[in-house]
Tab-separated table of C-alpha atoms and ligand atoms in Angstrom:
chain	number	residue	atom	x	y	z
A	1	MET	CA	-21.311	5.804	-11.707
A	2	PHE	CA	-18.710	3.701	-11.971
A	3	ASN	CA	-17.080	3.668	-15.475
A	4	ARG	CA	-17.163	-0.318	-16.514
A	5	ALA	CA	-16.084	0.881	-20.056
A	6	SER	CA	-12.404	2.094	-18.801
A	7	GLY	CA	-12.435	0.050	-15.685
A	8	ARG	CA	-11.366	2.895	-13.974
A	9	LEU	CA	-12.310	5.824	-11.718
A	10	VAL	CA	-12.198	7.762	-14.883
A	11	LYS	CA	-14.643	8.286	-18.024
A	12	ALA	CA	-13.308	7.670	-21.473
A	13	PRO	CA	-15.044	9.733	-24.004
A	14	GLU	CA	-17.357	7.928	-26.530
A	15	HIS	CA	-14.831	9.148	-29.496
A	16	PHE	CA	-13.095	12.116	-29.673
A	17	ILE	CA	-16.088	14.069	-31.178
A	18	GLY	CA	-15.350	17.867	-30.009
A	19	ALA	CA	-15.093	19.498	-27.059
A	20	ASP	CA	-18.490	20.427	-26.580
A	21	GLY	CA	-19.715	16.405	-26.765
A	22	VAL	CA	-16.876	15.305	-24.703
A	23	ARG	CA	-17.356	17.695	-21.980
A	24	GLN	CA	-20.914	16.486	-22.071
A	25	VAL	CA	-19.896	12.923	-21.313
A	26	PHE	CA	-17.237	13.974	-18.442
A	27	ALA	CA	-19.803	16.255	-16.250
A	28	GLU	CA	-22.061	13.035	-16.219
A	29	ALA	CA	-19.477	10.996	-15.166
A	30	ARG	CA	-18.107	13.025	-12.487
A	31	GLU	CA	-21.564	13.916	-10.779
A	32	GLY	CA	-22.034	10.226	-10.992
A	33	ARG	CA	-18.869	9.356	-9.300
A	34	ARG	CA	-19.494	11.488	-6.409
A	35	ASP	CA	-22.586	10.583	-5.705
A	36	PHE	CA	-20.766	7.014	-5.485
A	37	LEU	CA	-18.008	7.851	-3.287
A	38	ARG	CA	-20.521	9.948	-1.087
A	39	SER	CA	-22.588	6.630	-0.398
A	40	ALA	CA	-19.703	4.657	-0.140
A	41	PHE	CA	-18.293	7.029	3.020
A	42	ALA	CA	-21.431	7.187	4.205
A	43	ALA	CA	-22.022	3.180	4.743
A	44	ALA	CA	-18.176	3.075	5.902
A	45	ALA	CA	-19.029	5.528	8.460
A	46	GLY	CA	-22.107	3.742	9.169
A	47	VAL	CA	-20.235	0.316	9.848
A	48	ALA	CA	-17.886	2.162	12.205
A	49	ALA	CA	-20.313	3.443	14.352
A	50	ALA	CA	-22.668	0.515	14.740
A	51	GLY	CA	-19.629	-1.757	14.826
A	52	ALA	CA	-21.608	-3.945	12.385
A	53	SER	CA	-20.258	-6.318	9.480
A	54	ALA	CA	-20.326	-4.817	6.029
A	55	ALA	CA	-23.391	-7.120	4.983
A	56	THR	CA	-25.844	-5.388	7.867
A	57	ALA	CA	-24.251	-1.804	7.265
A	58	PRO	CA	-27.031	0.481	7.010
A	59	ALA	CA	-27.303	2.151	3.578
A	60	ASP	CA	-27.941	5.637	2.986
A	61	GLY	CA	-31.207	5.618	0.809
A	62	ASP	CA	-29.373	4.525	-2.217
A	63	PRO	CA	-32.250	2.391	-4.535
A	64	ASN	CA	-29.486	0.749	-6.258
A	65	ILE	CA	-28.960	-1.082	-3.141
A	66	LEU	CA	-32.263	-0.742	-1.304
A	67	ASN	CA	-34.638	-1.708	-3.846
A	68	LEU	CA	-34.563	-5.540	-5.533
A	69	PRO	CA	-33.845	-4.844	-9.336
A	70	GLU	CA	-35.771	-6.871	-11.887
A	71	HIS	CA	-33.334	-8.900	-12.705
A	72	SER	CA	-33.237	-10.227	-8.908
A	73	LYS	CA	-36.804	-11.396	-9.320
A	74	GLY	CA	-37.616	-12.429	-12.704
A	75	LEU	CA	-35.980	-15.303	-15.414
A	76	GLY	CA	-33.042	-14.334	-17.180
A	77	ASN	CA	-32.489	-14.489	-20.490
A	78	PRO	CA	-32.335	-18.151	-22.376
A	79	VAL	CA	-29.208	-19.803	-23.046
A	80	VAL	CA	-27.506	-18.838	-25.923
A	81	THR	CA	-27.596	-22.023	-27.690
A	82	ASP	CA	-26.986	-20.767	-31.314
A	83	GLY	CA	-24.766	-17.745	-31.892
A	84	TYR	CA	-21.869	-16.251	-30.996
A	85	GLY	CA	-21.718	-14.845	-27.573
A	86	THR	CA	-21.068	-10.730	-27.645
A	87	PRO	CA	-19.903	-8.008	-25.233
A	88	SER	CA	-22.773	-6.200	-22.870
A	89	LYS	CA	-24.692	-3.393	-24.543
A	90	PHE	CA	-23.352	-1.372	-21.841
A	91	GLU	CA	-19.863	-2.056	-23.414
A	92	ARG	CA	-20.541	-0.406	-26.526
A	93	ASN	CA	-18.322	2.679	-26.611
A	94	VAL	CA	-15.311	-0.154	-26.298
A	95	GLN	CA	-14.667	-0.584	-30.226
A	96	ARG	CA	-12.080	-0.108	-32.716
A	97	ARG	CA	-11.863	3.180	-34.248
A	98	GLN	CA	-10.765	4.838	-37.335
A	99	SER	CA	-8.123	8.102	-36.328
A	100	PRO	CA	-9.818	11.475	-36.819
A	101	GLY	CA	-6.716	12.921	-37.636
A	102	LEU	CA	-5.730	10.413	-40.336
A	103	THR	CA	-7.157	10.177	-44.153
A	104	GLN	CA	-10.378	8.332	-43.805
A	105	THR	CA	-10.194	5.359	-46.431
A	106	ARG	CA	-11.973	2.628	-46.344
A	107	GLN	CA	-9.845	-0.223	-47.700
A	108	ALA	CA	-5.887	0.832	-47.191
A	109	SER	CA	-6.746	1.754	-43.574
A	110	VAL	CA	-6.034	1.097	-39.961
A	111	SER	CA	-8.684	0.813	-36.965
A	112	PHE	CA	-7.064	1.170	-33.601
A	113	ALA	CA	-7.552	-0.937	-30.710
A	114	PRO	CA	-8.755	0.780	-27.595
A	115	LEU	CA	-6.124	0.174	-25.133
A	116	GLN	CA	-7.708	2.680	-22.644
A	117	SER	CA	-10.423	0.231	-22.049
A	118	LEU	CA	-8.777	-3.260	-21.659
A	119	PHE	CA	-7.347	-5.072	-18.583
A	120	GLY	CA	-4.315	-7.394	-18.388
A	121	ILE	CA	-2.277	-8.182	-21.334
A	122	VAL	CA	-4.509	-10.036	-24.330
A	123	THR	CA	-6.630	-7.774	-26.680
A	124	PRO	CA	-9.683	-9.307	-27.410
A	125	SER	CA	-10.073	-10.906	-30.821
A	126	GLY	CA	-12.812	-8.585	-31.927
A	127	LEU	CA	-10.863	-4.992	-30.764
A	128	HIS	CA	-7.388	-6.370	-32.477
A	129	PHE	CA	-6.218	-3.316	-34.173
A	130	GLU	CA	-6.357	-3.912	-38.229
A	131	ARG	CA	-4.057	-2.715	-40.719
A	132	HIS	CA	-4.940	-3.326	-44.216
A	133	HIS	CA	-3.174	-2.392	-47.392
A	134	GLN	CA	-5.676	-3.203	-49.756
A	135	GLY	CA	-9.160	-4.119	-47.584
A	136	TRP	CA	-9.647	-7.968	-45.670
A	137	TRP	CA	-11.331	-10.625	-47.104
A	138	ASP	CA	-13.022	-13.927	-45.874
A	139	ILE	CA	-10.935	-16.336	-47.346
A	140	ASP	CA	-12.412	-20.505	-47.577
A	141	PRO	CA	-9.841	-22.355	-46.146
A	142	SER	CA	-10.856	-25.376	-48.330
A	143	LYS	CA	-9.481	-23.389	-51.079
A	144	HIS	CA	-6.354	-21.815	-49.392
A	145	ARG	CA	-2.942	-23.219	-49.953
A	146	PHE	CA	-0.092	-22.421	-48.735
A	147	MET	CA	3.394	-23.074	-51.091
A	148	VAL	CA	7.235	-23.383	-50.256
A	149	ASN	CA	9.524	-22.798	-53.031
A	150	GLY	CA	12.660	-21.090	-53.923
A	151	MET	CA	15.918	-22.585	-52.526
A	152	VAL	CA	14.203	-26.241	-51.615
A	153	LYS	CA	14.555	-29.744	-53.160
A	154	ALA	CA	11.109	-29.492	-54.420
A	155	PRO	CA	8.450	-26.971	-54.020
A	156	LYS	CA	5.813	-28.375	-51.743
A	157	VAL	CA	2.077	-27.074	-51.790
A	158	PHE	CA	-0.094	-27.445	-48.152
A	159	THR	CA	-3.725	-27.654	-47.912
A	160	MET	CA	-5.053	-26.053	-44.205
A	161	ASP	CA	-5.837	-29.812	-43.035
A	162	GLU	CA	-2.262	-30.524	-43.968
A	163	ILE	CA	-0.948	-27.734	-41.955
A	164	MET	CA	-3.311	-28.473	-39.090
A	165	ARG	CA	-2.352	-31.915	-38.348
A	166	LEU	CA	0.950	-31.185	-37.708
A	167	PRO	CA	1.935	-30.765	-34.146
A	168	SER	CA	1.443	-27.075	-33.042
A	169	VAL	CA	2.288	-24.397	-30.281
A	170	SER	CA	0.592	-21.423	-28.474
A	171	ARG	CA	2.145	-18.590	-28.032
A	172	PHE	CA	1.396	-15.033	-26.474
A	173	HIS	CA	3.137	-11.983	-28.635
A	174	PHE	CA	2.392	-8.835	-29.288
A	175	ILE	CA	2.051	-7.345	-32.520
A	176	GLU	CA	2.895	-3.507	-33.415
A	177	CYS	CA	2.360	-1.750	-36.895
A	178	GLY	CA	5.823	0.123	-37.298
A	179	ALA	CA	4.161	3.007	-37.882
A	180	ASN	CA	2.417	2.974	-34.320
A	181	THR	CA	2.916	6.251	-32.681
A	182	GLY	CA	4.009	7.795	-35.782
A	183	MET	CA	1.903	10.977	-35.537
A	184	GLU	CA	3.965	12.234	-32.752
A	185	TRP	CA	7.242	12.630	-35.069
A	186	GLY	CA	5.787	16.216	-35.901
A	187	ASN	CA	3.939	18.729	-33.630
A	188	VAL	CA	0.895	16.855	-33.417
A	189	ALA	CA	-0.358	15.405	-30.261
A	190	VAL	CA	-3.281	12.989	-31.104
A	191	PRO	CA	-5.603	12.950	-28.268
A	192	THR	CA	-6.214	9.399	-27.092
A	193	CYS	CA	-3.793	6.697	-26.464
A	194	GLN	CA	-6.287	4.956	-28.473
A	195	TYR	CA	-4.964	6.806	-31.422
A	196	THR	CA	-1.144	7.606	-30.076
A	197	HIS	CA	-0.626	3.776	-29.652
A	198	GLY	CA	-3.618	1.668	-30.744
A	199	MET	CA	-1.752	-0.243	-33.718
A	200	LEU	CA	-0.767	-2.319	-30.970
A	201	SER	CA	-2.407	-5.663	-29.825
A	202	CYS	CA	-1.670	-8.967	-27.783
A	203	SER	CA	-2.792	-12.231	-28.520
A	204	GLU	CA	-2.049	-16.051	-27.892
A	205	PHE	CA	-1.158	-17.331	-31.347
A	206	THR	CA	-1.588	-21.168	-32.454
A	207	GLY	CA	0.206	-22.426	-35.149
A	208	VAL	CA	3.146	-24.827	-36.734
A	209	PRO	CA	7.176	-23.284	-36.254
A	210	LEU	CA	7.542	-22.134	-39.994
A	211	ILE	CA	11.257	-23.970	-39.707
A	212	THR	CA	8.989	-27.519	-39.709
A	213	LEU	CA	7.263	-26.518	-43.012
A	214	LEU	CA	10.795	-25.403	-44.271
A	215	GLN	CA	12.420	-28.930	-43.457
A	216	MET	CA	9.269	-30.551	-45.029
A	217	ALA	CA	10.229	-29.102	-48.347
A	218	GLY	CA	14.050	-29.594	-47.916
A	219	ALA	CA	14.920	-25.900	-47.618
A	220	ASP	CA	18.635	-25.255	-48.338
A	221	LEU	CA	19.235	-23.593	-44.826
A	222	LYS	CA	23.278	-23.131	-45.392
A	223	LYS	CA	22.997	-21.082	-48.652
A	224	GLY	CA	19.198	-19.811	-48.178
A	225	ARG	CA	19.770	-17.092	-45.352
A	226	PHE	CA	16.651	-15.381	-46.161
A	227	LEU	CA	12.904	-15.910	-46.669
A	228	LEU	CA	10.097	-14.048	-48.487
A	229	ALA	CA	6.549	-14.171	-47.610
A	230	GLU	CA	3.801	-13.255	-49.680
A	231	GLY	CA	-0.182	-12.606	-48.606
A	232	ALA	CA	-2.865	-13.677	-51.003
A	233	ASP	CA	-4.583	-10.324	-51.061
A	234	GLY	CA	-4.454	-7.824	-53.729
A	235	SER	CA	-1.949	-5.718	-51.708
A	236	SER	CA	1.019	-7.730	-52.980
A	237	MET	CA	2.354	-7.673	-49.279
A	238	THR	CA	5.496	-9.466	-49.717
A	239	ARG	CA	8.528	-8.953	-46.887
A	240	THR	CA	12.310	-10.294	-46.428
A	241	ILE	CA	12.816	-12.179	-43.053
A	242	PRO	CA	15.777	-13.455	-41.900
A	243	MET	CA	16.607	-16.859	-41.719
A	244	SER	CA	18.318	-16.784	-38.333
A	245	LEU	CA	14.915	-15.404	-36.900
A	246	ILE	CA	13.081	-18.427	-38.271
A	247	GLU	CA	15.971	-21.130	-37.269
A	248	SER	CA	15.120	-20.316	-33.731
A	249	GLY	CA	11.193	-21.768	-33.871
A	250	GLU	CA	9.788	-18.519	-32.981
A	251	VAL	CA	8.238	-17.897	-36.264
A	252	LEU	CA	4.806	-19.390	-36.663
A	253	VAL	CA	2.687	-20.027	-39.373
A	254	ALA	CA	-0.521	-19.321	-37.375
A	255	TYR	CA	-4.112	-20.475	-37.933
A	256	GLY	CA	-5.195	-19.755	-33.991
A	257	GLN	CA	-5.827	-16.304	-32.057
A	258	ASN	CA	-6.754	-16.743	-28.593
A	259	GLY	CA	-8.016	-20.215	-28.797
A	260	GLU	CA	-9.939	-19.965	-31.944
A	261	MET	CA	-9.449	-19.426	-35.650
A	262	LEU	CA	-7.551	-16.095	-36.946
A	263	ARG	CA	-10.248	-13.622	-37.556
A	264	PRO	CA	-10.697	-12.710	-41.267
A	265	GLU	CA	-9.496	-9.048	-40.249
A	266	ASN	CA	-6.087	-10.445	-39.098
A	267	GLY	CA	-5.425	-12.975	-41.840
A	268	TYR	CA	-7.842	-15.932	-41.789
A	269	PRO	CA	-6.899	-18.650	-42.448
A	270	LEU	CA	-3.283	-18.494	-42.222
A	271	ARG	CA	-1.248	-15.820	-41.096
A	272	LEU	CA	2.803	-15.397	-40.369
A	273	VAL	CA	3.762	-14.762	-36.624
A	274	VAL	CA	7.267	-12.898	-36.503
A	275	PRO	CA	7.424	-12.146	-32.804
A	276	GLY	CA	9.457	-8.725	-31.926
A	277	VAL	CA	9.150	-7.745	-35.618
A	278	GLN	CA	7.240	-4.686	-36.885
A	279	GLY	CA	3.659	-5.716	-37.985
A	280	VAL	CA	4.088	-5.340	-41.661
A	281	SER	CA	6.272	-8.591	-41.682
A	282	TRP	CA	3.306	-10.508	-40.215
A	283	VAL	CA	1.750	-11.491	-43.552
A	284	LYS	CA	-1.806	-12.244	-43.465
A	285	TYR	CA	-3.578	-14.392	-45.859
A	286	LEU	CA	-0.044	-15.848	-46.088
A	287	ARG	CA	0.133	-18.218	-49.561
A	288	ARG	CA	3.672	-18.367	-50.047
A	289	VAL	CA	7.169	-18.380	-48.879
A	290	GLU	CA	10.197	-18.588	-50.843
A	291	VAL	CA	13.727	-19.255	-49.874
A	292	GLY	CA	16.335	-17.337	-51.217
A	293	ASP	CA	20.035	-15.700	-50.589
A	294	GLN	CA	19.423	-11.926	-50.078
A	295	PRO	CA	17.030	-9.528	-48.907
A	296	TRP	CA	14.241	-9.073	-51.804
A	297	ALA	CA	13.908	-5.232	-51.262
A	298	THR	CA	10.286	-5.152	-52.198
A	299	LYS	CA	8.081	-2.145	-52.326
A	300	ASP	CA	7.399	-2.760	-48.542
A	301	GLU	CA	10.501	-2.539	-47.417
A	302	THR	CA	12.155	0.042	-49.758
A	303	VAL	CA	9.459	2.596	-50.312
A	304	HIS	CA	7.584	2.201	-47.096
A	305	TYR	CA	8.472	0.963	-43.809
A	306	VAL	CA	11.949	2.783	-43.818
A	307	ASP	CA	13.050	5.570	-41.592
A	308	LEU	CA	13.967	8.871	-42.814
A	309	MET	CA	17.040	10.149	-41.112
A	310	PRO	CA	17.972	13.688	-40.477
A	311	ASP	CA	20.507	13.476	-42.755
A	312	GLY	CA	18.253	12.559	-45.806
A	313	GLN	CA	19.116	8.721	-46.015
A	314	HIS	CA	16.736	6.141	-45.514
A	315	ARG	CA	17.434	3.359	-42.819
A	316	GLN	CA	16.403	0.284	-44.234
A	317	TYR	CA	15.285	-3.252	-42.663
A	318	THR	CA	14.916	-1.798	-38.873
A	319	SER	CA	12.383	-4.495	-38.153
A	320	ILE	CA	12.815	-4.847	-34.727
A	321	GLN	CA	10.320	-3.220	-32.479
A	322	GLU	CA	12.377	-1.522	-29.392
A	323	CYS	CA	11.465	-1.321	-25.970
A	324	LYS	CA	8.393	0.738	-25.349
A	325	SER	CA	5.460	1.512	-22.758
A	326	VAL	CA	2.557	3.746	-22.351
A	327	VAL	CA	0.248	4.663	-19.401
A	328	THR	CA	-3.199	3.912	-20.496
A	329	THR	CA	-4.896	4.892	-17.376
A	330	PRO	CA	-4.543	8.191	-16.539
A	331	SER	CA	-4.575	8.685	-20.483
A	332	GLY	CA	-5.450	11.481	-23.078
A	333	GLY	CA	-9.105	12.293	-23.129
A	334	GLN	CA	-9.961	10.558	-19.521
A	335	VAL	CA	-11.085	12.660	-16.528
A	336	LEU	CA	-10.140	12.009	-13.101
A	337	LEU	CA	-13.225	12.493	-10.887
A	338	ASP	CA	-11.578	13.363	-7.775
A	339	LYS	CA	-8.526	13.630	-5.919
A	340	GLY	CA	-7.270	10.924	-4.223
A	341	PHE	CA	-6.024	7.535	-4.814
A	342	TYR	CA	-5.534	5.972	-8.478
A	343	SER	CA	-3.789	3.174	-9.737
A	344	ILE	CA	-1.490	4.484	-12.592
A	345	THR	CA	-1.588	1.314	-14.949
A	346	GLY	CA	-0.334	0.549	-18.682
A	347	LEU	CA	1.507	-1.290	-20.996
A	348	ALA	CA	5.286	-2.232	-21.916
A	349	TRP	CA	6.810	-4.277	-24.523
A	350	SER	CA	10.158	-5.279	-26.179
A	351	GLY	CA	11.043	-6.935	-29.297
A	352	ARG	CA	14.223	-7.929	-28.187
A	353	GLY	CA	12.805	-10.140	-25.356
A	354	LYS	CA	11.064	-9.600	-21.637
A	355	VAL	CA	10.242	-6.356	-20.246
A	356	LYS	CA	12.800	-6.168	-16.860
A	357	ARG	CA	11.009	-3.079	-15.379
A	358	VAL	CA	9.086	0.209	-15.932
A	359	ASP	CA	9.279	3.144	-14.025
A	360	VAL	CA	6.788	5.840	-13.518
A	361	SER	CA	7.007	9.605	-13.205
A	362	VAL	CA	4.130	11.860	-12.093
A	363	ASP	CA	6.206	15.114	-12.480
A	364	GLY	CA	7.366	15.074	-16.051
A	365	GLY	CA	10.700	12.702	-15.762
A	366	ARG	CA	12.103	14.555	-12.730
A	367	ASN	CA	11.426	11.907	-10.393
A	368	TRP	CA	10.830	8.186	-11.046
A	369	ARG	CA	9.638	5.233	-9.280
A	370	SER	CA	9.843	1.684	-10.249
A	371	ALA	CA	5.934	0.118	-11.133
A	372	ARG	CA	4.810	-3.580	-10.296
A	373	LEU	CA	4.797	-5.780	-13.497
A	374	GLN	CA	1.943	-8.244	-13.360
A	375	GLU	CA	2.618	-11.922	-14.008
A	376	PRO	CA	3.139	-13.528	-16.348
A	377	VAL	CA	6.220	-11.608	-17.918
A	378	MET	CA	6.817	-13.338	-21.310
A	379	SER	CA	9.172	-12.421	-23.802
A	380	LYS	CA	8.177	-10.212	-27.023
A	381	CYS	CA	4.641	-9.780	-25.388
A	382	LEU	CA	2.777	-6.940	-23.750
A	383	THR	CA	3.771	-6.537	-19.903
A	384	ARG	CA	0.885	-4.769	-17.570
A	385	PHE	CA	2.380	-2.336	-14.806
A	386	SER	CA	1.025	-0.762	-12.353
A	387	LEU	CA	1.623	1.994	-9.666
A	388	ASP	CA	-0.355	3.576	-6.758
A	389	TRP	CA	-0.837	7.595	-6.659
A	390	VAL	CA	-2.838	9.317	-4.504
A	391	TRP	CA	-3.686	12.484	-6.742
A	392	ASP	CA	-3.227	16.119	-4.899
A	393	GLY	CA	-5.349	18.133	-7.755
A	394	LYS	CA	-2.476	19.509	-8.851
A	395	PRO	CA	-1.234	19.377	-12.575
A	396	ALA	CA	0.715	16.107	-13.079
A	397	ILE	CA	3.032	14.791	-15.894
A	398	ILE	CA	2.564	11.085	-16.091
A	399	GLN	CA	5.040	8.988	-18.029
A	400	SER	CA	6.484	5.580	-18.212
A	401	ARG	CA	10.006	4.531	-19.099
A	402	ALA	CA	10.628	0.759	-19.849
A	403	THR	CA	13.512	-1.363	-19.760
A	404	ASP	CA	14.148	-4.646	-21.276
A	405	GLU	CA	16.242	-7.293	-20.478
A	406	THR	CA	19.089	-6.398	-22.913
A	407	GLY	CA	19.383	-3.414	-20.442
A	408	TYR	CA	17.901	-1.106	-23.380
A	409	VAL	CA	16.144	1.797	-22.052
A	410	GLN	CA	13.167	3.760	-23.638
A	411	PRO	CA	14.472	7.241	-24.836
A	412	THR	CA	12.724	10.275	-24.064
A	413	GLN	CA	11.436	12.055	-27.094
A	414	ARG	CA	14.396	14.865	-26.964
A	415	GLN	CA	16.481	11.763	-27.263
A	416	LEU	CA	14.920	10.088	-29.953
A	417	ARG	CA	14.197	12.932	-32.227
A	418	GLY	CA	18.114	14.098	-31.530
A	419	VAL	CA	19.133	10.711	-33.400
A	420	ARG	CA	16.096	10.395	-35.756
A	421	GLY	CA	15.024	14.216	-36.611
A	422	THR	CA	11.434	14.494	-36.836
A	423	ARG	CA	10.584	13.675	-40.421
A	424	SER	CA	10.129	9.535	-39.800
A	425	ILE	CA	6.685	7.585	-39.860
A	426	TYR	CA	7.724	4.462	-38.279
A	427	HIS	CA	9.552	3.076	-35.409
A	428	ASN	CA	8.669	6.031	-32.689
A	429	ASN	CA	8.983	4.410	-29.479
A	430	ALA	CA	9.637	7.484	-27.344
A	431	ILE	CA	8.048	8.242	-23.747
A	432	GLN	CA	4.711	9.367	-23.680
A	433	SER	CA	3.576	12.494	-21.467
A	434	TRP	CA	-0.151	12.833	-20.552
A	435	LEU	CA	-0.777	15.942	-18.780
A	436	VAL	CA	-3.440	15.847	-15.808
A	437	GLN	CA	-4.829	19.212	-15.376
A	438	GLU	CA	-6.331	20.857	-12.254
A	439	SER	CA	-9.955	19.794	-13.620
A	440	GLY	CA	-9.033	16.364	-13.839
A	441	GLU	CA	-8.920	16.395	-17.746
A	442	VAL	CA	-6.178	14.258	-19.503
A	443	LYS	CA	-4.316	15.452	-22.597
A	444	ASN	CA	-1.505	14.457	-24.757
A	445	VAL	CA	1.689	16.546	-24.635
A	446	HIS	CA	5.027	16.982	-25.649
A	447	VAL	CA	7.477	17.522	-23.124
A	448	ALA	CA	10.845	19.166	-24.319
B	1	MTE	N1	-1.497	-9.849	-46.569
B	1	MTE	C1	-1.495	-8.734	-46.066
B	1	MTE	N2	-0.621	-8.667	-44.781
B	1	MTE	C2	-0.466	-7.848	-44.195
B	1	MTE	C3	-0.932	-6.467	-43.991
B	1	MTE	C4	-1.684	-6.403	-45.320
B	1	MTE	O1	-2.235	-5.328	-45.909
B	1	MTE	N3	-1.648	-7.246	-46.410
B	1	MTE	N4	-0.762	-5.541	-43.450
B	1	MTE	C5	0.335	-5.859	-42.486
B	1	MTE	C6	0.728	-4.521	-41.669
B	1	MTE	S1	1.439	-2.980	-42.187
B	1	MTE	C7	0.435	-4.868	-40.564
B	1	MTE	S2	1.040	-3.544	-39.348
B	1	MTE	C8	-0.378	-5.881	-39.665
B	1	MTE	C9	-1.669	-5.727	-38.931
B	1	MTE	O2	-2.230	-6.706	-38.840
B	1	MTE	P1	-3.675	-6.848	-38.576
B	1	MTE	O3	-4.265	-6.252	-39.157
B	1	MTE	O4	-3.784	-8.209	-38.138
B	1	MTE	O5	-3.603	-6.063	-36.875
B	1	MTE	O6	-0.705	-7.188	-40.879
B	1	MTE	C10	0.233	-6.975	-41.968
B	1	MTE	N5	0.244	-8.388	-42.874
B	2	MO	MO1	2.115	-1.571	-40.331
């Protein structure tokens, strides 16, 4: 069985359901894979012997290739004339999930994206991670309003129609919660990359540059060097954004995500897109922005989203997501089914621009090889990397280390802890280590 859910020669667990359940799933996968390999090799040997083309290669008795299946003989399903298309039923285990290690609340909560099951750089909208401080809403766009006030000539209120008739731009960007990988600050090593790095997603966002709307309201950009963004949900989500970011035209008032309207969980009908900046500033259900002359120091920038330093002080307004990467295959919870060839692959990103290079180590950081970066490589966007690897069946520690176009190099866990201590929650961009054990099982380890 080739496991499409992980897209690799590995099996991702359905869920972190405890050792027994997982082992059960893995054992099946291993057996299936061996059969597959045996058949493939036998077929290849047959080709060589007979000098025949692959099309006429003798099969070795595999009923899945010898017998015509139902779907080759009968009528298929009718076209989907109404309703929204959904993934194959065989992909049902590819889901957002709540981390077993976090408090299981329903509204003030997180669901993590299944990074280990995704290809390329775009996160399908239905798998985009969610972070709600007080639950999500499906807001009627005809009633939603967006206001610009503060240091402006005249406060201005926009309807969705008014925003959507303006010229728009579409851009690919990652969004990462500042708390992503936060569990790894301590001695916890959570099991899968869904839970270590899954508060990360990447979409094509469509919207109007915020600067356009500010100019329409006659904002005083000389004195008004800061902006407060406010959401319409009950969490009073308010964040200060420096005007310098907005003036570059990068910050969008977005309504589109991957070619369609935003999903309700992701802020429908309107959200702020603040490329490179931590997720909390990407205010959802955006209802108001206020132009001002100093930071507001709201609850979400004084009590939360501050970095506790070793000397007991809090570091504030560290909003940019620094360069980071993670290997998604092989990663925790997966199992390599045999020694031999694997394509190590993962994601790299930087809140300061483009990823310049990614190095990969299979020996815990002693030796590094430069990985291939898959085009396109875009600014403040996920970049897919890969490296060919032949596993010799011995234990291996797999790591990736990204460098961005500013020359910044992703730190080791030891380097990061040296500066930041271990009591932080936010902004952990350390190198991640996955231990491939002799059994093929992969687990999260902290390398000293
Ligand atoms: N209005 C509002 N905006 C919000 C939030 C929220 O709870 N309410 N959560 C923030 C946080 S902490 C993050 S990480 C991102 C998550 O965006 P997502 O749910 O689309 O992944 O939204 C941000 N914007
Ligand atoms: Mo967040």
